[in-house]
């Protein structure tokens, strides 16, 4: 959703006029942030579709908004394609089941479609993990994804992805994708969002208690067992600090906010249990409930220091890195050094990256020294290279998307000509 939202002000500058089809917020169980509308062009055409009510479908174990809205998407877009001329259908969502409508609309109306892979769809990551570490309903979702993914990929006309690894995996599974237009386009930075937050700051509250005596390291984003390695390195370094300098390190507080995609009150903590096992839970606060988008930015903007926990998977990327950088706070990030997130932070000189592929004991020492400097007030914000950062701003990322659109249209015209 954020990819499209941030691109909407710029599509027309690159020769495209979008119409957006979304699910009516009434049918979602995520926080609604009305401020998101402030930076959407007033002239934009937005169509809302219904979905089956979750209070009924949950009785059958069906909560996915994509599955609940699938029939309504089909009906609404059928109406649009019958009554208006559209050149392209662009799927940019992690609600993957909706993507199977692409080949249907292409066959019925002759409209090519592009898929934007912001996350892996059919992921093998959890297949060798213990059942306790697998997401809820993993057995069902894995098999559903394995069935649906090839349907969507069979006739797709172009691919965009935030990660080269995602494209490599797909082309290995589906060799016919090799000859399609493909582009790696990271998530975008959108400076107007922080202008909105600062204009409305009186409307927000911090999700944790901030006191003068404590120093707050803040992470806003999803949790998960794939972040365990990063959390253990961070917490082990902190344990070292507590033993070496208890009077200093006792003032540190680590806040992990919005770590679950589950409905409010139903999330399962994945960071706090690690802290509990390491006997430092007094210093660690995890809140699984998601925050509205601008509330998240306000939380980042008021932190003493920012943390980004990532995966050891070099294909891992993170949409959150740009708001982190725009907050202009000191950043300590944990990623594989070859991940796009790590490379962006390094390229823009925007923070410190802990390379998760290296020896854990060595990394713990580096993190301990970093935390020590931070608590002494000696770890200042990085001097971000804002010129390099401009390459990742939404205007340029929108241009790259439109270049793929143009290539797909040119291919379609050649085939039909």
CSV table of C-alpha atoms in Angstrom, one decimal:
chain,number,residue,atom,x,y,z
A,1,UNK,CA,0.0,0.0,0.0
A,2,UNK,CA,2.8,2.5,0.9
A,3,UNK,CA,4.5,2.0,-2.5
A,4,UNK,CA,1.4,3.1,-4.3
A,5,UNK,CA,0.5,5.8,-1.9
A,6,UNK,CA,3.9,7.5,-2.2
A,7,UNK,CA,3.8,7.2,-6.0
A,8,UNK,CA,0.3,8.7,-6.5
A,9,UNK,CA,1.5,12.3,-6.6
A,10,UNK,CA,4.0,11.6,-9.3
A,11,UNK,CA,2.4,9.1,-11.8
A,12,UNK,CA,1.1,11.9,-14.0
A,13,UNK,CA,4.5,13.5,-14.1
A,14,UNK,CA,5.7,10.3,-15.8
A,15,UNK,CA,2.8,10.0,-18.2
A,16,UNK,CA,0.4,7.7,-16.3
A,17,UNK,CA,-3.0,8.4,-14.8
A,18,UNK,CA,-3.9,5.9,-12.2
A,19,UNK,CA,-7.3,4.6,-10.8
A,20,UNK,CA,-7.0,2.7,-7.5
A,21,UNK,CA,-9.1,-0.1,-6.3
A,22,UNK,CA,-9.0,-0.8,-2.6
A,23,UNK,CA,-10.9,-2.5,0.1
A,24,UNK,CA,-13.3,-0.3,2.1
A,25,UNK,CA,-11.5,0.2,5.5
A,26,UNK,CA,-14.7,-0.9,7.2
A,27,UNK,CA,-13.7,-4.5,6.4
A,28,UNK,CA,-10.2,-4.4,7.7
A,29,UNK,CA,-9.0,-5.0,11.3
A,30,UNK,CA,-5.9,-2.9,11.1
A,31,UNK,CA,-5.6,0.7,12.5
A,32,UNK,CA,-7.0,3.3,10.2
A,33,UNK,CA,-4.9,6.5,9.7
A,34,UNK,CA,-7.0,9.2,8.1
A,35,UNK,CA,-4.0,11.5,7.8
A,36,UNK,CA,-2.7,9.3,5.0
A,37,UNK,CA,-5.2,11.1,2.8
A,38,UNK,CA,-3.4,14.4,3.2
A,39,UNK,CA,-0.8,13.6,0.6
A,40,UNK,CA,-3.0,11.9,-2.0
A,41,UNK,CA,-4.0,14.0,-5.0
A,42,UNK,CA,-7.5,15.3,-4.7
A,43,UNK,CA,-8.2,14.4,-8.4
A,44,UNK,CA,-7.4,10.7,-7.9
A,45,UNK,CA,-10.1,8.2,-8.8
A,46,UNK,CA,-10.4,5.7,-5.9
A,47,UNK,CA,-12.9,2.7,-6.0
A,48,UNK,CA,-13.7,0.9,-2.8
A,49,UNK,CA,-14.8,-2.7,-2.7
A,50,UNK,CA,-16.5,-4.7,0.0
A,51,UNK,CA,-15.3,-7.9,1.6
A,52,UNK,CA,-17.0,-10.7,3.5
A,53,UNK,CA,-17.4,-9.8,7.2
A,54,UNK,CA,-14.6,-11.4,9.2
A,55,UNK,CA,-17.0,-12.0,12.1
A,56,UNK,CA,-18.7,-14.6,9.9
A,57,UNK,CA,-15.7,-16.0,8.0
A,58,UNK,CA,-13.6,-16.4,11.1
A,59,UNK,CA,-16.0,-19.1,12.2
A,60,UNK,CA,-14.5,-21.1,9.3
A,61,UNK,CA,-11.0,-20.1,10.1
A,62,UNK,CA,-10.9,-17.6,7.2
A,63,UNK,CA,-9.5,-14.2,8.2
A,64,UNK,CA,-7.4,-13.1,5.1
A,65,UNK,CA,-8.7,-9.8,3.7
A,66,UNK,CA,-7.5,-10.9,0.3
A,67,UNK,CA,-9.7,-14.0,0.3
A,68,UNK,CA,-12.6,-12.2,1.8
A,69,UNK,CA,-12.5,-9.5,-0.8
A,70,UNK,CA,-11.5,-11.6,-3.9
A,71,UNK,CA,-15.0,-11.9,-5.4
A,72,UNK,CA,-15.7,-8.2,-4.8
A,73,UNK,CA,-12.5,-7.3,-6.6
A,74,UNK,CA,-13.4,-9.5,-9.5
A,75,UNK,CA,-16.9,-7.9,-9.8
A,76,UNK,CA,-15.8,-4.3,-9.5
A,77,UNK,CA,-12.8,-4.5,-11.8
A,78,UNK,CA,-14.9,-6.4,-14.4
A,79,UNK,CA,-17.3,-3.4,-14.4
A,80,UNK,CA,-14.4,-0.9,-14.8
A,81,UNK,CA,-12.8,-2.8,-17.6
A,82,UNK,CA,-16.1,-3.1,-19.5
A,83,UNK,CA,-16.9,0.6,-19.2
A,84,UNK,CA,-13.5,2.3,-19.5
A,85,UNK,CA,-10.2,1.9,-21.4
A,86,UNK,CA,-7.2,0.8,-19.2
A,87,UNK,CA,-3.7,0.1,-20.6
A,88,UNK,CA,-2.4,-1.9,-17.6
A,89,UNK,CA,-3.3,-3.6,-14.3
A,90,UNK,CA,-0.7,-3.1,-11.6
A,91,UNK,CA,-0.7,-5.3,-8.5
A,92,UNK,CA,1.3,-3.8,-5.7
A,93,UNK,CA,0.2,-5.6,-2.5
A,94,UNK,CA,1.3,-8.4,-0.1
A,95,UNK,CA,-2.3,-9.6,-0.1
A,96,UNK,CA,-1.3,-12.2,-2.6
A,97,UNK,CA,-4.4,-14.2,-3.4
A,98,UNK,CA,-5.8,-11.1,-5.3
A,99,UNK,CA,-3.1,-11.6,-7.9
A,100,UNK,CA,-4.7,-14.7,-9.4
A,101,UNK,CA,-7.3,-12.3,-11.0
A,102,UNK,CA,-4.5,-11.0,-13.2
A,103,UNK,CA,-4.6,-13.9,-15.8
A,104,UNK,CA,-8.4,-13.9,-15.6
A,105,UNK,CA,-8.6,-10.2,-16.6
A,106,UNK,CA,-5.9,-10.5,-19.2
A,107,UNK,CA,-7.8,-13.4,-20.9
A,108,UNK,CA,-11.2,-11.7,-20.6
A,109,UNK,CA,-10.2,-8.1,-21.5
A,110,UNK,CA,-6.8,-8.3,-23.1
A,111,UNK,CA,-5.2,-6.0,-20.5
A,112,UNK,CA,-1.6,-6.9,-19.5
A,113,UNK,CA,-0.6,-7.0,-15.8
A,114,UNK,CA,2.4,-6.4,-13.7
A,115,UNK,CA,3.1,-7.8,-10.2
A,116,UNK,CA,5.2,-6.0,-7.6
A,117,UNK,CA,6.8,-8.5,-5.2
A,118,UNK,CA,7.3,-6.7,-1.9
A,119,UNK,CA,7.6,-9.9,0.1
A,120,UNK,CA,8.0,-13.6,-0.9
A,121,UNK,CA,4.7,-15.2,-1.7
A,122,UNK,CA,5.5,-18.9,-1.5
A,123,UNK,CA,8.3,-18.9,1.0
A,124,UNK,CA,10.3,-22.0,2.0
A,125,UNK,CA,11.8,-20.2,5.0
A,126,UNK,CA,9.7,-21.9,7.7
A,127,UNK,CA,9.7,-25.4,6.2
A,128,UNK,CA,12.6,-26.6,8.2
A,129,UNK,CA,11.7,-24.6,11.4
A,130,UNK,CA,10.1,-26.1,14.5
A,131,UNK,CA,6.4,-25.9,14.6
A,132,UNK,CA,6.6,-23.5,17.5
A,133,UNK,CA,8.4,-21.0,15.3
A,134,UNK,CA,6.1,-21.2,12.4
A,135,UNK,CA,3.4,-18.5,11.8
A,136,UNK,CA,-0.2,-19.3,12.8
A,137,UNK,CA,-1.9,-21.3,10.1
A,138,UNK,CA,1.3,-21.9,8.3
A,139,UNK,CA,0.3,-25.4,7.1
A,140,UNK,CA,-2.7,-24.0,5.3
A,141,UNK,CA,-1.2,-20.8,4.0
A,142,UNK,CA,1.9,-22.6,2.7
A,143,UNK,CA,-0.2,-25.0,0.6
A,144,UNK,CA,-2.5,-22.3,-0.5
A,145,UNK,CA,0.4,-20.1,-1.7
A,146,UNK,CA,2.0,-23.1,-3.4
A,147,UNK,CA,-1.2,-23.6,-5.4
A,148,UNK,CA,-2.0,-19.9,-6.2
A,149,UNK,CA,1.5,-18.5,-7.0
A,150,UNK,CA,1.9,-20.4,-10.4
A,151,UNK,CA,-1.6,-19.3,-11.5
A,152,UNK,CA,-0.6,-15.6,-11.1
A,153,UNK,CA,2.8,-16.1,-12.6
A,154,UNK,CA,1.7,-18.1,-15.7
A,155,UNK,CA,0.6,-15.1,-17.8
A,156,UNK,CA,2.2,-12.1,-16.0
A,157,UNK,CA,3.7,-9.5,-18.3
A,158,UNK,CA,6.3,-7.8,-16.0
A,159,UNK,CA,7.7,-8.0,-12.5
A,160,UNK,CA,8.9,-5.4,-10.1
A,161,UNK,CA,10.5,-6.4,-6.8
A,162,UNK,CA,12.2,-4.8,-3.8
A,163,UNK,CA,14.8,-7.6,-3.8
A,164,UNK,CA,16.9,-9.4,-6.4
A,165,UNK,CA,16.5,-12.5,-4.4
A,166,UNK,CA,12.7,-12.6,-4.9
A,167,UNK,CA,13.1,-12.3,-8.6
A,168,UNK,CA,15.8,-15.0,-8.7
A,169,UNK,CA,13.6,-17.4,-6.8
A,170,UNK,CA,10.6,-16.7,-9.2
A,171,UNK,CA,12.6,-17.1,-12.4
A,172,UNK,CA,14.1,-20.4,-11.1
A,173,UNK,CA,10.6,-21.7,-10.4
A,174,UNK,CA,9.0,-20.3,-13.6
A,175,UNK,CA,11.6,-20.2,-16.4
A,176,UNK,CA,9.1,-18.3,-18.7
A,177,UNK,CA,9.7,-15.2,-16.5
A,178,UNK,CA,13.3,-14.9,-17.8
A,179,UNK,CA,12.2,-13.0,-20.9
A,180,UNK,CA,9.9,-10.5,-19.2
A,181,UNK,CA,10.6,-6.9,-18.2
A,182,UNK,CA,11.8,-7.0,-14.6
A,183,UNK,CA,13.1,-4.3,-12.3
A,184,UNK,CA,14.4,-4.2,-8.8
A,185,UNK,CA,12.9,-1.1,-7.2
A,186,UNK,CA,13.3,-0.6,-3.5
A,187,UNK,CA,10.7,1.0,-1.3
A,188,UNK,CA,10.6,4.8,-1.5
A,189,UNK,CA,11.3,7.7,0.9
A,190,UNK,CA,8.6,10.2,1.2
A,191,UNK,CA,9.7,13.4,3.0
A,192,UNK,CA,6.2,15.0,3.1
A,193,UNK,CA,5.2,12.3,5.7
A,194,UNK,CA,7.4,13.8,8.3
A,195,UNK,CA,6.1,17.2,7.5
A,196,UNK,CA,2.6,15.8,8.2
A,197,UNK,CA,3.7,14.3,11.5
A,198,UNK,CA,5.3,17.5,12.7
A,199,UNK,CA,2.3,19.5,11.8
A,200,UNK,CA,0.0,17.2,13.7
A,201,UNK,CA,2.3,16.2,16.6
A,202,UNK,CA,-0.1,17.4,19.3
A,203,UNK,CA,-2.5,14.7,18.1
A,204,UNK,CA,-0.1,11.8,18.9
A,205,UNK,CA,1.0,10.1,22.1
A,206,UNK,CA,4.1,7.9,22.6
A,207,UNK,CA,3.3,4.2,23.1
A,208,UNK,CA,5.8,3.9,25.9
A,209,UNK,CA,6.7,5.9,29.0
A,210,UNK,CA,9.6,8.3,28.4
A,211,UNK,CA,11.5,9.6,31.4
A,212,UNK,CA,14.5,11.9,31.8
A,213,UNK,CA,16.5,9.2,33.5
A,214,UNK,CA,16.2,6.5,30.8
A,215,UNK,CA,17.7,6.3,27.3
A,216,UNK,CA,15.2,4.8,24.8
A,217,UNK,CA,16.2,2.5,21.9
A,218,UNK,CA,13.2,2.2,19.7
A,219,UNK,CA,12.2,-0.3,17.0
A,220,UNK,CA,8.9,0.0,15.1
A,221,UNK,CA,8.1,-2.9,12.8
A,222,UNK,CA,7.3,-6.5,12.7
A,223,UNK,CA,8.8,-9.2,14.9
A,224,UNK,CA,9.2,-12.8,14.0
A,225,UNK,CA,11.5,-15.7,14.7
A,226,UNK,CA,13.7,-14.8,11.8
A,227,UNK,CA,14.8,-11.8,13.8
A,228,UNK,CA,16.0,-14.0,16.6
A,229,UNK,CA,19.7,-13.8,15.7
A,230,UNK,CA,19.7,-10.0,15.6
A,231,UNK,CA,17.8,-9.8,19.0
A,232,UNK,CA,20.2,-12.3,20.6
A,233,UNK,CA,23.3,-10.3,19.5
A,234,UNK,CA,21.8,-7.1,20.7
A,235,UNK,CA,20.7,-8.5,24.1
A,236,UNK,CA,24.0,-10.3,24.6
A,237,UNK,CA,25.9,-7.1,24.1
A,238,UNK,CA,23.6,-5.4,26.6
A,239,UNK,CA,24.2,-8.1,29.1
A,240,UNK,CA,27.9,-7.5,28.8
A,241,UNK,CA,27.3,-3.8,29.4
A,242,UNK,CA,25.2,-4.5,32.5
A,243,UNK,CA,28.0,-6.5,34.0
A,244,UNK,CA,30.8,-4.1,33.1
A,245,UNK,CA,29.0,-0.7,33.7
A,246,UNK,CA,25.7,-1.4,35.6
A,247,UNK,CA,25.3,2.2,36.7
A,248,UNK,CA,25.2,3.3,33.1
A,249,UNK,CA,23.5,0.4,31.3
A,250,UNK,CA,20.7,0.2,33.8
A,251,UNK,CA,19.2,3.4,32.2
A,252,UNK,CA,18.8,1.7,28.8
A,253,UNK,CA,15.3,0.7,27.6
A,254,UNK,CA,14.5,-1.2,24.5
A,255,UNK,CA,11.1,-0.8,22.9
A,256,UNK,CA,9.8,-3.0,20.1
A,257,UNK,CA,6.5,-1.6,18.9
A,258,UNK,CA,3.9,-3.1,16.5
A,259,UNK,CA,5.6,-6.5,16.1
A,260,UNK,CA,2.6,-8.5,15.0
A,261,UNK,CA,0.2,-8.4,12.0
A,262,UNK,CA,-2.5,-10.1,14.1
A,263,UNK,CA,-5.6,-8.2,15.1
A,264,UNK,CA,-5.4,-6.0,18.2
A,265,UNK,CA,-4.8,-7.9,21.3
A,266,UNK,CA,-4.2,-11.2,19.5
A,267,UNK,CA,-0.5,-10.8,18.6
A,268,UNK,CA,2.1,-13.2,20.0
A,269,UNK,CA,5.3,-11.7,21.3
A,270,UNK,CA,8.6,-12.9,19.7
A,271,UNK,CA,11.1,-10.5,21.1
A,272,UNK,CA,10.2,-10.3,24.8
A,273,UNK,CA,10.5,-14.1,25.3
A,274,UNK,CA,14.1,-13.9,24.2
A,275,UNK,CA,14.7,-11.1,26.7
A,276,UNK,CA,13.0,-13.1,29.4
A,277,UNK,CA,15.2,-16.2,28.7
A,278,UNK,CA,18.3,-13.9,29.0
A,279,UNK,CA,17.0,-12.3,32.3
A,280,UNK,CA,16.8,-8.8,30.9
A,281,UNK,CA,13.1,-8.5,30.5
A,282,UNK,CA,13.0,-5.5,32.9
A,283,UNK,CA,14.7,-3.5,30.2
A,284,UNK,CA,12.7,-4.7,27.2
A,285,UNK,CA,9.2,-3.7,26.2
A,286,UNK,CA,7.4,-5.4,23.4
A,287,UNK,CA,4.0,-4.2,22.1
A,288,UNK,CA,2.5,-6.5,19.5
A,289,UNK,CA,-0.4,-4.2,18.4
A,290,UNK,CA,0.4,-2.3,15.2
A,291,UNK,CA,0.4,1.5,15.2
A,292,UNK,CA,-1.3,3.7,12.7
A,293,UNK,CA,1.3,4.9,10.1
A,294,UNK,CA,1.8,8.4,11.3
A,295,UNK,CA,1.8,7.3,15.0
A,296,UNK,CA,4.7,5.1,14.0
A,297,UNK,CA,6.6,8.0,12.5
A,298,UNK,CA,5.9,10.1,15.6
A,299,UNK,CA,7.3,7.3,17.7
A,300,UNK,CA,10.5,7.2,15.6
A,301,UNK,CA,10.8,11.0,15.7
A,302,UNK,CA,10.7,11.0,19.5
A,303,UNK,CA,13.1,8.2,20.2
A,304,UNK,CA,16.6,8.8,21.6
A,305,UNK,CA,18.0,6.1,19.4
A,306,UNK,CA,16.7,3.8,16.6
A,307,UNK,CA,17.1,0.1,16.2
A,308,UNK,CA,16.3,-1.9,13.1
A,309,UNK,CA,16.2,-5.7,13.5
A,310,UNK,CA,16.5,-7.6,10.3
A,311,UNK,CA,17.0,-11.2,9.1
A,312,UNK,CA,20.2,-13.0,8.2
A,313,UNK,CA,18.6,-13.6,4.8
A,314,UNK,CA,20.4,-11.4,2.2
A,315,UNK,CA,17.2,-11.1,0.3
A,316,UNK,CA,15.5,-9.4,3.3
A,317,UNK,CA,14.5,-5.8,2.7
A,318,UNK,CA,12.7,-3.4,4.9
A,319,UNK,CA,10.3,-0.6,4.0
A,320,UNK,CA,10.9,1.0,7.4
A,321,UNK,CA,14.5,2.1,6.7
A,322,UNK,CA,13.5,5.3,4.9
A,323,UNK,CA,11.4,6.7,7.7
A,324,UNK,CA,14.2,5.8,10.1
A,325,UNK,CA,16.7,7.8,8.0
A,326,UNK,CA,14.3,10.7,7.6
A,327,UNK,CA,14.0,10.9,11.4
A,328,UNK,CA,17.7,11.9,11.5
A,329,UNK,CA,18.3,9.9,14.7
A,330,UNK,CA,21.3,7.6,15.4
A,331,UNK,CA,20.5,4.2,13.8
A,332,UNK,CA,21.8,0.7,14.7
A,333,UNK,CA,20.6,-1.8,12.1
A,334,UNK,CA,21.1,-5.6,11.9
A,335,UNK,CA,21.1,-7.0,8.4
A,336,UNK,CA,23.0,-9.3,6.1
A,337,UNK,CA,25.6,-6.9,4.5
A,338,UNK,CA,24.4,-7.9,1.0
A,339,UNK,CA,20.7,-7.0,1.7
A,340,UNK,CA,19.3,-4.0,-0.1
A,341,UNK,CA,18.5,-2.4,3.3
A,342,UNK,CA,22.1,-2.7,4.5
A,343,UNK,CA,23.4,-1.3,1.2
A,344,UNK,CA,21.1,1.7,1.3
A,345,UNK,CA,22.1,2.6,4.8
A,346,UNK,CA,25.7,2.3,3.9
A,347,UNK,CA,25.4,4.1,0.6
A,348,UNK,CA,23.7,7.1,2.3
A,349,UNK,CA,26.0,6.9,5.3
A,350,UNK,CA,22.9,7.0,7.4
A,351,UNK,CA,23.7,4.6,10.3
A,352,UNK,CA,25.6,1.7,11.6
A,353,UNK,CA,25.0,-1.8,10.1
A,354,UNK,CA,25.8,-5.0,12.0
A,355,UNK,CA,26.5,-7.6,9.3
A,356,UNK,CA,24.6,-10.7,10.5
A,357,UNK,CA,26.6,-13.2,8.4
A,358,UNK,CA,29.7,-12.5,10.5
A,359,UNK,CA,30.8,-14.3,13.7
A,360,UNK,CA,28.2,-13.6,16.5
A,361,UNK,CA,30.8,-13.2,19.3
A,362,UNK,CA,32.7,-10.6,17.3
A,363,UNK,CA,29.4,-8.8,16.5
A,364,UNK,CA,28.4,-8.8,20.2
A,365,UNK,CA,31.6,-6.9,21.0
A,366,UNK,CA,31.0,-4.3,18.3
A,367,UNK,CA,27.4,-3.8,19.5
A,368,UNK,CA,28.5,-3.6,23.2
A,369,UNK,CA,31.0,-0.8,22.3
A,370,UNK,CA,28.3,0.9,20.2
A,371,UNK,CA,25.7,0.8,23.1
A,372,UNK,CA,28.4,2.1,25.5
A,373,UNK,CA,29.1,5.1,23.3
A,374,UNK,CA,25.3,5.7,22.9
A,375,UNK,CA,24.6,5.7,26.6
A,376,UNK,CA,27.6,8.1,27.2
A,377,UNK,CA,26.1,10.5,24.6
A,378,UNK,CA,29.0,10.0,22.2
A,379,UNK,CA,27.1,8.2,19.4
A,380,UNK,CA,25.7,11.0,17.4
A,381,UNK,CA,23.4,10.8,14.3
A,382,UNK,CA,25.2,9.9,11.2
A,383,UNK,CA,25.9,12.6,8.7
A,384,UNK,CA,23.6,11.3,6.0
A,385,UNK,CA,24.5,11.9,2.4
A,386,UNK,CA,21.2,13.5,1.4
A,387,UNK,CA,22.3,13.8,-2.2
A,388,UNK,CA,22.6,10.0,-2.4
A,389,UNK,CA,19.4,9.7,-0.5
A,390,UNK,CA,17.5,11.6,-3.2
A,391,UNK,CA,17.9,8.5,-5.5
A,392,UNK,CA,15.4,6.7,-3.2
A,393,UNK,CA,12.8,9.4,-3.0
A,394,UNK,CA,9.3,8.6,-4.3
A,395,UNK,CA,9.5,10.8,-7.4
A,396,UNK,CA,12.5,8.7,-8.7
A,397,UNK,CA,11.0,5.4,-7.6
A,398,UNK,CA,7.8,6.2,-9.4
A,399,UNK,CA,9.7,7.0,-12.5
A,400,UNK,CA,11.3,3.6,-12.4
A,401,UNK,CA,7.9,1.9,-12.0
A,402,UNK,CA,6.6,3.8,-15.0
A,403,UNK,CA,9.6,2.7,-17.1
A,404,UNK,CA,8.5,-0.9,-16.5
A,405,UNK,CA,4.9,0.0,-17.4
A,406,UNK,CA,6.1,1.5,-20.7
A,407,UNK,CA,8.2,-1.5,-21.5
A,408,UNK,CA,5.2,-3.9,-20.9
A,409,UNK,CA,2.9,-1.8,-23.1
A,410,UNK,CA,5.5,-1.7,-25.9
A,411,UNK,CA,5.8,-5.5,-25.7
A,412,UNK,CA,2.0,-5.9,-25.8
A,413,UNK,CA,1.8,-3.7,-28.8
A,414,UNK,CA,4.4,-5.7,-30.7
A,415,UNK,CA,2.6,-8.9,-30.0
A,416,UNK,CA,-0.8,-7.5,-31.0
A,417,UNK,CA,0.6,-5.6,-34.0
